């Protein structure tokens, strides 16, 4: 019996497919994963069936094993067809930066894209509303789509919202043809929506988000022409945790930001008001009182915030850990003292040199609050990545 065992042939090629799949999924190195399929046709098929993520070298934010090795500056319809036919179980696909992709190219998503959950089309300048409608037809289970700088209108966004009801993350930054009408279709049709980026969408006032779902926790609306009614609409869902409206510069806005503190944004943790030059004390007081969970607040270049506003932050923001006050012209030694005596959880104060704050006032702050780190750097962007924020409803 021993001789018969010795005569037996032992080879990894005798392993069943499920064992080989298990081995393939433990390969972290891109080179190893690509080399796996070079062994034989059987192993190549296993590699194809187990690939879940794919992006091209011209895609933004390339991550190791999910990218292809060849150049793709001229990826066209034929290439995409071959790729989708080969990898039929993809859940993540990034075509970002593939500027030659046409609407018709996306028709191949219908037979092969039914399992896609994430699709990135950033800077695909030739994609129009028709292409987005094809995405809706071919990817009914899509949860994340990024359309940064795409030439789509409300028509395409409405088609997408009607077809992909499970959408959670939508990036529409720098889509100039989007308006509140498209946002309304998105927020009303996709009731699991969690994160929306509409920064630099100049046709958006915010009212399209009125009545949004409580699942919506992340909104990036930097440099949008928001209106007071739009601010009320943005917070109307009641679940917001991150809000970026930096660059709001409407001269007639004044106290319009008070809506943030009316109770609907009580769960807000991160607020970016950088360069909101017209925000007043009244708005600051309302927000400080109405957003008790606030942990980071960027008020850099908010010139109209005065002693009353700083005092309210000190008195009410008990959970504030990071505060940005760079180049705030009306932050004086009294305002700094109010922050010093309050904000007991403060750990970082971003503050550049201020002519209205004496060296004595600054040294007193350091003496009384030695646990607070003062940083002179000015941070342009705060908060988590749009697709990795904490969605735990219990917090």
JSON list of N, CA and C in Angstrom, two decimals, residues 154-182:
[
{"chain": "A", "resi": 154, "resn": "UNK", "atom": "N", "xyz": [-30.39, 67.30, -16.12]},
{"chain": "A", "resi": 154, "resn": "UNK", "atom": "CA", "xyz": [-31.41, 66.74, -15.23]},
{"chain": "A", "resi": 154, "resn": "UNK", "atom": "C", "xyz": [-32.08, 65.52, -15.86]},
{"chain": "A", "resi": 155, "resn": "UNK", "atom": "N", "xyz": [-32.17, 65.50, -17.18]},
{"chain": "A", "resi": 155, "resn": "UNK", "atom": "CA", "xyz": [-32.81, 64.38, -17.88]},
{"chain": "A", "resi": 155, "resn": "UNK", "atom": "C", "xyz": [-32.07, 63.07, -17.59]},
{"chain": "A", "resi": 156, "resn": "UNK", "atom": "N", "xyz": [-30.75, 63.10, -17.70]},
{"chain": "A", "resi": 156, "resn": "UNK", "atom": "CA", "xyz": [-29.96, 61.90, -17.40]},
{"chain": "A", "resi": 156, "resn": "UNK", "atom": "C", "xyz": [-30.02, 61.51, -15.95]},
{"chain": "A", "resi": 157, "resn": "UNK", "atom": "N", "xyz": [-30.01, 62.51, -15.08]},
{"chain": "A", "resi": 157, "resn": "UNK", "atom": "CA", "xyz": [-30.06, 62.23, -13.65]},
{"chain": "A", "resi": 157, "resn": "UNK", "atom": "C", "xyz": [-31.40, 61.63, -13.25]},
{"chain": "A", "resi": 158, "resn": "UNK", "atom": "N", "xyz": [-32.47, 62.11, -13.86]},
{"chain": "A", "resi": 158, "resn": "UNK", "atom": "CA", "xyz": [-33.80, 61.55, -13.59]},
{"chain": "A", "resi": 158, "resn": "UNK", "atom": "C", "xyz": [-33.89, 60.11, -14.06]},
{"chain": "A", "resi": 159, "resn": "UNK", "atom": "N", "xyz": [-33.34, 59.83, -15.24]},
{"chain": "A", "resi": 159, "resn": "UNK", "atom": "CA", "xyz": [-33.34, 58.45, -15.76]},
{"chain": "A", "resi": 159, "resn": "UNK", "atom": "C", "xyz": [-32.55, 57.53, -14.83]},
{"chain": "A", "resi": 160, "resn": "UNK", "atom": "N", "xyz": [-31.45, 58.02, -14.33]},
{"chain": "A", "resi": 160, "resn": "UNK", "atom": "CA", "xyz": [-30.63, 57.23, -13.42]},
{"chain": "A", "resi": 160, "resn": "UNK", "atom": "C", "xyz": [-31.37, 56.95, -12.12]},
{"chain": "A", "resi": 161, "resn": "UNK", "atom": "N", "xyz": [-32.02, 57.99, -11.57]},
{"chain": "A", "resi": 161, "resn": "UNK", "atom": "CA", "xyz": [-32.75, 57.84, -10.31]},
{"chain": "A", "resi": 161, "resn": "UNK", "atom": "C", "xyz": [-33.92, 56.88, -10.45]},
{"chain": "A", "resi": 162, "resn": "UNK", "atom": "N", "xyz": [-34.56, 56.89, -11.60]},
{"chain": "A", "resi": 162, "resn": "UNK", "atom": "CA", "xyz": [-35.71, 56.00, -11.82]},
{"chain": "A", "resi": 162, "resn": "UNK", "atom": "C", "xyz": [-35.30, 54.54, -11.98]},
{"chain": "A", "resi": 163, "resn": "UNK", "atom": "N", "xyz": [-34.07, 54.32, -12.46]},
{"chain": "A", "resi": 163, "resn": "UNK", "atom": "CA", "xyz": [-33.62, 52.95, -12.73]},
{"chain": "A", "resi": 163, "resn": "UNK", "atom": "C", "xyz": [-32.81, 52.34, -11.58]},
{"chain": "A", "resi": 164, "resn": "UNK", "atom": "N", "xyz": [-32.04, 53.18, -10.88]},
{"chain": "A", "resi": 164, "resn": "UNK", "atom": "CA", "xyz": [-31.14, 52.68, -9.84]},
{"chain": "A", "resi": 164, "resn": "UNK", "atom": "C", "xyz": [-31.61, 53.15, -8.47]},
{"chain": "A", "resi": 165, "resn": "UNK", "atom": "N", "xyz": [-32.61, 52.49, -7.96]},
{"chain": "A", "resi": 165, "resn": "UNK", "atom": "CA", "xyz": [-33.25, 52.91, -6.72]},
{"chain": "A", "resi": 165, "resn": "UNK", "atom": "C", "xyz": [-32.37, 52.68, -5.49]},
{"chain": "A", "resi": 166, "resn": "UNK", "atom": "N", "xyz": [-31.32, 51.86, -5.64]},
{"chain": "A", "resi": 166, "resn": "UNK", "atom": "CA", "xyz": [-30.46, 51.53, -4.49]},
{"chain": "A", "resi": 166, "resn": "UNK", "atom": "C", "xyz": [-29.26, 52.47, -4.37]},
{"chain": "A", "resi": 167, "resn": "UNK", "atom": "N", "xyz": [-29.22, 53.52, -5.18]},
{"chain": "A", "resi": 167, "resn": "UNK", "atom": "CA", "xyz": [-28.08, 54.43, -5.14]},
{"chain": "A", "resi": 167, "resn": "UNK", "atom": "C", "xyz": [-27.88, 55.01, -3.74]},
{"chain": "A", "resi": 168, "resn": "UNK", "atom": "N", "xyz": [-26.63, 55.03, -3.31]},
{"chain": "A", "resi": 168, "resn": "UNK", "atom": "CA", "xyz": [-26.28, 55.58, -2.00]},
{"chain": "A", "resi": 168, "resn": "UNK", "atom": "C", "xyz": [-25.30, 56.74, -2.11]},
{"chain": "A", "resi": 169, "resn": "UNK", "atom": "N", "xyz": [-24.31, 56.60, -3.01]},
{"chain": "A", "resi": 169, "resn": "UNK", "atom": "CA", "xyz": [-23.28, 57.64, -3.17]},
{"chain": "A", "resi": 169, "resn": "UNK", "atom": "C", "xyz": [-23.34, 58.18, -4.60]},
{"chain": "A", "resi": 170, "resn": "UNK", "atom": "N", "xyz": [-23.51, 59.49, -4.74]},
{"chain": "A", "resi": 170, "resn": "UNK", "atom": "CA", "xyz": [-23.59, 60.10, -6.07]},
{"chain": "A", "resi": 170, "resn": "UNK", "atom": "C", "xyz": [-22.70, 61.33, -6.10]},
{"chain": "A", "resi": 171, "resn": "UNK", "atom": "N", "xyz": [-21.73, 61.33, -7.01]},
{"chain": "A", "resi": 171, "resn": "UNK", "atom": "CA", "xyz": [-20.82, 62.47, -7.17]},
{"chain": "A", "resi": 171, "resn": "UNK", "atom": "C", "xyz": [-21.18, 63.21, -8.44]},
{"chain": "A", "resi": 172, "resn": "UNK", "atom": "N", "xyz": [-21.69, 64.43, -8.28]},
{"chain": "A", "resi": 172, "resn": "UNK", "atom": "CA", "xyz": [-22.08, 65.28, -9.40]},
{"chain": "A", "resi": 172, "resn": "UNK", "atom": "C", "xyz": [-21.25, 66.56, -9.45]},
{"chain": "A", "resi": 173, "resn": "UNK", "atom": "N", "xyz": [-20.11, 66.56, -8.77]},
{"chain": "A", "resi": 173, "resn": "UNK", "atom": "CA", "xyz": [-19.28, 67.76, -8.70]},
{"chain": "A", "resi": 173, "resn": "UNK", "atom": "C", "xyz": [-18.90, 68.24, -10.10]},
{"chain": "A", "resi": 174, "resn": "UNK", "atom": "N", "xyz": [-18.98, 69.55, -10.29]},
{"chain": "A", "resi": 174, "resn": "UNK", "atom": "CA", "xyz": [-18.63, 70.20, -11.56]},
{"chain": "A", "resi": 174, "resn": "UNK", "atom": "C", "xyz": [-19.49, 69.71, -12.73]},
{"chain": "A", "resi": 175, "resn": "UNK", "atom": "N", "xyz": [-20.72, 69.36, -12.46]},
{"chain": "A", "resi": 175, "resn": "UNK", "atom": "CA", "xyz": [-21.68, 69.06, -13.53]},
{"chain": "A", "resi": 175, "resn": "UNK", "atom": "C", "xyz": [-22.53, 70.32, -13.72]},
{"chain": "A", "resi": 176, "resn": "UNK", "atom": "N", "xyz": [-22.18, 71.21, -14.63]},
{"chain": "A", "resi": 176, "resn": "UNK", "atom": "CA", "xyz": [-22.79, 72.54, -14.70]},
{"chain": "A", "resi": 176, "resn": "UNK", "atom": "C", "xyz": [-24.24, 72.55, -15.15]},
{"chain": "A", "resi": 177, "resn": "UNK", "atom": "N", "xyz": [-24.70, 71.46, -15.75]},
{"chain": "A", "resi": 177, "resn": "UNK", "atom": "CA", "xyz": [-26.07, 71.45, -16.29]},
{"chain": "A", "resi": 177, "resn": "UNK", "atom": "C", "xyz": [-27.09, 70.84, -15.33]},
{"chain": "A", "resi": 178, "resn": "UNK", "atom": "N", "xyz": [-26.65, 70.46, -14.15]},
{"chain": "A", "resi": 178, "resn": "UNK", "atom": "CA", "xyz": [-27.55, 69.89, -13.15]},
{"chain": "A", "resi": 178, "resn": "UNK", "atom": "C", "xyz": [-28.24, 71.03, -12.39]},
{"chain": "A", "resi": 179, "resn": "UNK", "atom": "N", "xyz": [-29.54, 70.86, -12.13]},
{"chain": "A", "resi": 179, "resn": "UNK", "atom": "CA", "xyz": [-30.29, 71.86, -11.36]},
{"chain": "A", "resi": 179, "resn": "UNK", "atom": "C", "xyz": [-31.05, 71.17, -10.23]},
{"chain": "A", "resi": 180, "resn": "UNK", "atom": "N", "xyz": [-31.87, 71.95, -9.55]},
{"chain": "A", "resi": 180, "resn": "UNK", "atom": "CA", "xyz": [-32.67, 71.40, -8.45]},
{"chain": "A", "resi": 180, "resn": "UNK", "atom": "C", "xyz": [-33.67, 70.36, -8.93]},
{"chain": "A", "resi": 181, "resn": "UNK", "atom": "N", "xyz": [-34.09, 70.45, -10.17]},
{"chain": "A", "resi": 181, "resn": "UNK", "atom": "CA", "xyz": [-35.03, 69.48, -10.71]},
{"chain": "A", "resi": 181, "resn": "UNK", "atom": "C", "xyz": [-34.43, 68.07, -10.71]},
{"chain": "A", "resi": 182, "resn": "UNK", "atom": "N", "xyz": [-33.20, 67.96, -11.17]},
{"chain": "A", "resi": 182, "resn": "UNK", "atom": "CA", "xyz": [-32.53, 66.66, -11.16]},
{"chain": "A", "resi": 182, "resn": "UNK", "atom": "C", "xyz": [-32.26, 66.17, -9.76]}
]
